[in-house]
PDB file of C-alpha atoms in Angstrom:
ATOM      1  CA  UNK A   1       0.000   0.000   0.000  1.00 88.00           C
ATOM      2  CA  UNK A   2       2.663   2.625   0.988  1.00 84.00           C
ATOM      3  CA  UNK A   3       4.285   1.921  -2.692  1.00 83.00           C
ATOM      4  CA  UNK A   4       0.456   2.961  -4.213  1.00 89.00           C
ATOM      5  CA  UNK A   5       0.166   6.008  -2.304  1.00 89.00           C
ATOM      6  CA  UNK A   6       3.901   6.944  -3.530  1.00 87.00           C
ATOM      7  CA  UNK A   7       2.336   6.401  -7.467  1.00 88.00           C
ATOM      8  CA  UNK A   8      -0.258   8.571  -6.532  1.00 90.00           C
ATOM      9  CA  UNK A   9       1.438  10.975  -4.544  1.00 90.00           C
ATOM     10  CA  UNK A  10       3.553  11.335  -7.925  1.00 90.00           C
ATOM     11  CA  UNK A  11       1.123  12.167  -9.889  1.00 91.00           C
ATOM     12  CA  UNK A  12      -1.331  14.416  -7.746  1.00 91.00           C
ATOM     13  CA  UNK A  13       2.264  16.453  -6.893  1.00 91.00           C
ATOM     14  CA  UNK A  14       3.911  17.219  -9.979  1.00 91.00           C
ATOM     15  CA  UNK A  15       5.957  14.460  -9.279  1.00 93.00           C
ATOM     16  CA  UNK A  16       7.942  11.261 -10.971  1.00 94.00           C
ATOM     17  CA  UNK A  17       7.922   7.333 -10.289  1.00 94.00           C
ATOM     18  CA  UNK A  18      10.697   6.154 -12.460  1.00 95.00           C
ATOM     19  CA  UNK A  19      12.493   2.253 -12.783  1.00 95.00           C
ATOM     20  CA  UNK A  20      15.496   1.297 -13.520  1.00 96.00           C
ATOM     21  CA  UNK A  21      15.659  -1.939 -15.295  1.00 97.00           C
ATOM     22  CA  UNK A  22      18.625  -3.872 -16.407  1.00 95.00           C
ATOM     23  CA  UNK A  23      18.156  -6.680 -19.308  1.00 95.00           C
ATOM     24  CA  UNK A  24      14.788  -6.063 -18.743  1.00 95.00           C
ATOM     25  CA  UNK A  25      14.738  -6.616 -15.262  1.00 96.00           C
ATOM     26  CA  UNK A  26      13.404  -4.008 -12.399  1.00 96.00           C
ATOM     27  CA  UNK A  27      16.806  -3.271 -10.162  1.00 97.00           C
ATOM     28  CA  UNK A  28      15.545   0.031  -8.648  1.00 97.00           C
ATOM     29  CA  UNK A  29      13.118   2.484  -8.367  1.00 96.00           C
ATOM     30  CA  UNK A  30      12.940   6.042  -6.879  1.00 96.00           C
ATOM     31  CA  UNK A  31       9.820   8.347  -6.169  1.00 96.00           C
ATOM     32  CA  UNK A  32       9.337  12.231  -5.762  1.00 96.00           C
ATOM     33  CA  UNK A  33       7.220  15.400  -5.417  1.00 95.00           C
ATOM     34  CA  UNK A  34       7.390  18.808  -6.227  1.00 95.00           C
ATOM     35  CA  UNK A  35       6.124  20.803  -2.994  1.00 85.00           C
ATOM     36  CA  UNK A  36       6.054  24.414  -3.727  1.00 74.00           C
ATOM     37  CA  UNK A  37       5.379  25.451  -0.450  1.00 69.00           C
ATOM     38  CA  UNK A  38       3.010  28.556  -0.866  1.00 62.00           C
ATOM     39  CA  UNK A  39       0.416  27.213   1.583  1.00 61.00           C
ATOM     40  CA  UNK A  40      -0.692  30.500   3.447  1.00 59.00           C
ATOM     41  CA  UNK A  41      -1.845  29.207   6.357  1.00 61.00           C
ATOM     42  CA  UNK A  42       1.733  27.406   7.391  1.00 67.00           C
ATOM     43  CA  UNK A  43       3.084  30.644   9.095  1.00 70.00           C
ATOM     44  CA  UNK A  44       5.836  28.552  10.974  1.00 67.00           C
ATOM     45  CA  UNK A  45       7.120  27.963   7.795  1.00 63.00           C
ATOM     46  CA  UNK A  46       6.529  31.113   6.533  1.00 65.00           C
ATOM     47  CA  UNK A  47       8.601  32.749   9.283  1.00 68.00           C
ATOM     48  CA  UNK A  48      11.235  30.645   9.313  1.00 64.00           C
ATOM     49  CA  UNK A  49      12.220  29.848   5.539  1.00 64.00           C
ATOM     50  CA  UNK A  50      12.968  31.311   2.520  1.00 66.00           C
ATOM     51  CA  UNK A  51      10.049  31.205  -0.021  1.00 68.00           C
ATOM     52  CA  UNK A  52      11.178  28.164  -2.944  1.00 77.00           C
ATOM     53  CA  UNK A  53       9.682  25.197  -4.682  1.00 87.00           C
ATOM     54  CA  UNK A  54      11.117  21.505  -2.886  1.00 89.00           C
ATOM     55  CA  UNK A  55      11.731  18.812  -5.122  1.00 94.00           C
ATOM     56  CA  UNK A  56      11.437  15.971  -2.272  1.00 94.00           C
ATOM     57  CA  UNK A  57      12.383  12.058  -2.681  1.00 96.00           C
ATOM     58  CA  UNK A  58      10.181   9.977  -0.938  1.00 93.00           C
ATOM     59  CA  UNK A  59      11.558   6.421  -1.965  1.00 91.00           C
ATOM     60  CA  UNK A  60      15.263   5.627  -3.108  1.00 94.00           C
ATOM     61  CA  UNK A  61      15.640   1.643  -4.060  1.00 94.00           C
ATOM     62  CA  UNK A  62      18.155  -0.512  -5.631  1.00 96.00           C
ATOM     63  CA  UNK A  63      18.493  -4.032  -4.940  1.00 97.00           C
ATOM     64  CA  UNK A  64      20.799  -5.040  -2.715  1.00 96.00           C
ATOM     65  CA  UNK A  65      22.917  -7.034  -5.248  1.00 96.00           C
ATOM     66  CA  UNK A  66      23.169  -4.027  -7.860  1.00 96.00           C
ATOM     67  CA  UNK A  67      24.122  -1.883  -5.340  1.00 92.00           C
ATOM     68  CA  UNK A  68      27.802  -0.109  -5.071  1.00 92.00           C
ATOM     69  CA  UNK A  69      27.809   0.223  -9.051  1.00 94.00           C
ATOM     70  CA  UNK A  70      26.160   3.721  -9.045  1.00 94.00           C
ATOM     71  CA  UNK A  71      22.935   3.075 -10.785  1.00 96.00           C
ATOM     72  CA  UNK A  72      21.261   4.966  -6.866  1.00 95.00           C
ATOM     73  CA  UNK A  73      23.840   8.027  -8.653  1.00 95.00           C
ATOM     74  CA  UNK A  74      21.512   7.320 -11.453  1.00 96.00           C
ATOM     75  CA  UNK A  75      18.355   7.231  -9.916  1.00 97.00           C
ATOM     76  CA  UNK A  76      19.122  10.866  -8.323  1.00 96.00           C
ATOM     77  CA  UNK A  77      20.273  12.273 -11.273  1.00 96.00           C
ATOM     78  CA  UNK A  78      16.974  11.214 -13.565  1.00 97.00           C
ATOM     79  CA  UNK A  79      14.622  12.702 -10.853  1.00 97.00           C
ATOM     80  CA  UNK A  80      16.930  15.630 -10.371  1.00 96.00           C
ATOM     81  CA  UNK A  81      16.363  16.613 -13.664  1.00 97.00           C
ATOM     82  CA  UNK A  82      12.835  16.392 -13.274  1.00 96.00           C
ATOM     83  CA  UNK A  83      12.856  18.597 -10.709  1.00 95.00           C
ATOM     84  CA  UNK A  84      15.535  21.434 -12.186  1.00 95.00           C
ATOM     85  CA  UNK A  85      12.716  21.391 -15.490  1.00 96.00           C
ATOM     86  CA  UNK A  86       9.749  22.529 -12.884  1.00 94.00           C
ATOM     87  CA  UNK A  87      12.132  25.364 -11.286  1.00 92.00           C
ATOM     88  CA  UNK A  88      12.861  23.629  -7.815  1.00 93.00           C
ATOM     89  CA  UNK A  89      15.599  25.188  -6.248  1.00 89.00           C
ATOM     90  CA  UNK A  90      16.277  22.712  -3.347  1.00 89.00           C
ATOM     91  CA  UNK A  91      16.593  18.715  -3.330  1.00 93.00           C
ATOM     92  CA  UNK A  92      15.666  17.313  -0.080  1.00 92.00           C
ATOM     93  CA  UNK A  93      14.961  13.801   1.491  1.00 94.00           C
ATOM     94  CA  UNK A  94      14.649  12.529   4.885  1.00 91.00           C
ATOM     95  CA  UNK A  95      16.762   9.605   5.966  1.00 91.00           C
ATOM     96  CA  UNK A  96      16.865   7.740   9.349  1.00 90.00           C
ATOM     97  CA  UNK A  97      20.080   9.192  11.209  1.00 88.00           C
ATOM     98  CA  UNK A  98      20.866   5.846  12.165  1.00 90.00           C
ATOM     99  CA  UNK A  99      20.982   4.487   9.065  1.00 91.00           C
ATOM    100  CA  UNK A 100      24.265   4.552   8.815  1.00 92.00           C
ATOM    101  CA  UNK A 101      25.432   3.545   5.324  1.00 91.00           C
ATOM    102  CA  UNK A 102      22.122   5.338   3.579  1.00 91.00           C
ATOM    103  CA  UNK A 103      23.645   8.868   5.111  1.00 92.00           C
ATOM    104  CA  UNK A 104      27.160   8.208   3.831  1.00 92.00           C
ATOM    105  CA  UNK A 105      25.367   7.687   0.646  1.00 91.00           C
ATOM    106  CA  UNK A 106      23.533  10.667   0.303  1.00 93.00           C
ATOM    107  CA  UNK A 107      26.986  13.103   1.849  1.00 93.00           C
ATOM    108  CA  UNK A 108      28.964  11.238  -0.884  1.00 91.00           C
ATOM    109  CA  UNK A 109      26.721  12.543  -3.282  1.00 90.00           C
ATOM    110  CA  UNK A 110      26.707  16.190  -2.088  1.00 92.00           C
ATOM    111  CA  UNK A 111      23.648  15.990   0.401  1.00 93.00           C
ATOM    112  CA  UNK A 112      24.444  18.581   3.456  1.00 92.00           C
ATOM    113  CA  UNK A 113      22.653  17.893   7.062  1.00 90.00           C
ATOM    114  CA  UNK A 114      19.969  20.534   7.074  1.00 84.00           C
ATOM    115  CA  UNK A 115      17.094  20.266   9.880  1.00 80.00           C
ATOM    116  CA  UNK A 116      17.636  18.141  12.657  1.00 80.00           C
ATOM    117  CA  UNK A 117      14.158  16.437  13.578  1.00 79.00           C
ATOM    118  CA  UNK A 118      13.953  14.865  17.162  1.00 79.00           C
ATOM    119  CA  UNK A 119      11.748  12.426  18.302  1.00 77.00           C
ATOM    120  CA  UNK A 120      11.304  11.104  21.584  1.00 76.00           C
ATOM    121  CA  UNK A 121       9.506   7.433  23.055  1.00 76.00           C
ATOM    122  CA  UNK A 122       7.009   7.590  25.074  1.00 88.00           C
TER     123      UNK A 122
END
């Protein structure tokens, strides 16, 4: 179910599902949305950043044996395009902080630490 609502997230948000096949097998997948963040009523937000359109990746996915041979770099790059054509001006994602090897990913590739979001169990 959670891959459905990414489909149709996708497509109700400006946004791309795109595969990555290799001899016509799937290998990877990756999901995003275009958020252009003019909701009115957010004044938090308002306050606090910069007006800009948010190209966001919800799902990054390549099978564990295809992995280490770039094709995530790939992945990134096809939906970062995507985004650039519909004037976003920030790429953002949210990834566990203690996934370790996902973060190391994403820094490789240029991704900065931004917000820090805490949670707390209750």
């Amino acid at each position: 179910r959670y891959l459905e609502k990414m489909v149709v997230d996708s497509a109700e948000m400006n946004g791309k599902f795109l595969v990555l096949e290799l001899d016509g097998k799937l290998i990877g997948f990756i999901q995003g949305i275009i958020d252009p963040r003019n909701d009115q009523h957010d004044v938090m937000y308002q306050t606090t950043h910069n007006a800009q359109i948010e190209g966001w990746i919800g799902l990054v996915y390549v099978r564990p044996e295809h992995r280490g041979r770039r094709f995530g770099i790939k992945l990134i790059e096809a939906i970062k395009q995507h985004f650039i054509a519909n004037g976003c001006t920030t790429l953002r994602l949210l990834v566990a902080s203690d996934n370790a090897d996902t973060v190391n990913f994403y820094h490789k590739y240029g991704f900065i630490d931004r917000d820090i979001e805490m949670a707390m169990p209750l």
